[in-house]
Short mmCIF file of C-alpha atoms in Angstrom, two decimals:
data_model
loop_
_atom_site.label_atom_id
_atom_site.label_comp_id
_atom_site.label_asym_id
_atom_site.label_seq_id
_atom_site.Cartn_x
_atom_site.Cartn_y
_atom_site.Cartn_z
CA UNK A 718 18.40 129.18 24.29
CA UNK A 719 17.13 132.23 25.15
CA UNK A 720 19.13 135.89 25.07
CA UNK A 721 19.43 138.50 28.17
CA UNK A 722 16.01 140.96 27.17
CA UNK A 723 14.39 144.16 28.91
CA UNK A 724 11.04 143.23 27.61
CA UNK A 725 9.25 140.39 29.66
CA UNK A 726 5.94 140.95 31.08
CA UNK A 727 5.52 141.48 34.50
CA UNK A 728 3.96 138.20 35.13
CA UNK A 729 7.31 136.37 33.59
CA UNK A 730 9.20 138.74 36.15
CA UNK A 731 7.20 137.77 39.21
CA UNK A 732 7.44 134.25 38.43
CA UNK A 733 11.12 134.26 37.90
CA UNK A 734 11.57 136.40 40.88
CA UNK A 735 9.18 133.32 42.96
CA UNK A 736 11.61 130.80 41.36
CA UNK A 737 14.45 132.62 42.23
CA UNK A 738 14.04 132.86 45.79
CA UNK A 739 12.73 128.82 45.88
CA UNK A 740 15.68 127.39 43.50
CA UNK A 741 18.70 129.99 44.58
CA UNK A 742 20.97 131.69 42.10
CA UNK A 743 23.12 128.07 41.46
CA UNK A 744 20.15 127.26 39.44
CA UNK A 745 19.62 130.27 37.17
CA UNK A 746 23.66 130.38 36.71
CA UNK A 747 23.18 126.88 35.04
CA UNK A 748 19.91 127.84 32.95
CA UNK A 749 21.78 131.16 31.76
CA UNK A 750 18.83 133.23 33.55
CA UNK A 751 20.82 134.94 36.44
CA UNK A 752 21.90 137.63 33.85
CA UNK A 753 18.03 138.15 33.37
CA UNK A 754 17.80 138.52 37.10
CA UNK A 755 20.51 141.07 37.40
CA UNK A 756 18.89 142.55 35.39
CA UNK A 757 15.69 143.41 36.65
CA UNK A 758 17.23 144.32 40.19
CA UNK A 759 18.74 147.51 38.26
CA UNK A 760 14.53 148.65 37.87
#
């Protein structure tokens, strides 16, 4: 699996951010991604 990171390209970040708002934070608790989310609402 992948680790929490501060380096992911803006394009990863937008599409995250796209999938975030279509799939809801349920699913990026169960992929291990809402940590990555948190943290890019702190820039």
């Amino acid at each position: 699996g992948k680790r929490c990171s501060g380096s992911f390209s803006p394009e990863l970040v937008d599409y995250l951010r796209a999938c975030y708002k279509r799939w809801g934070e349920s699913v990026f608790r169960e992929t291990r991604l809402l940590c990555l989310l948190q943290s890019m609402s702190h820039q």
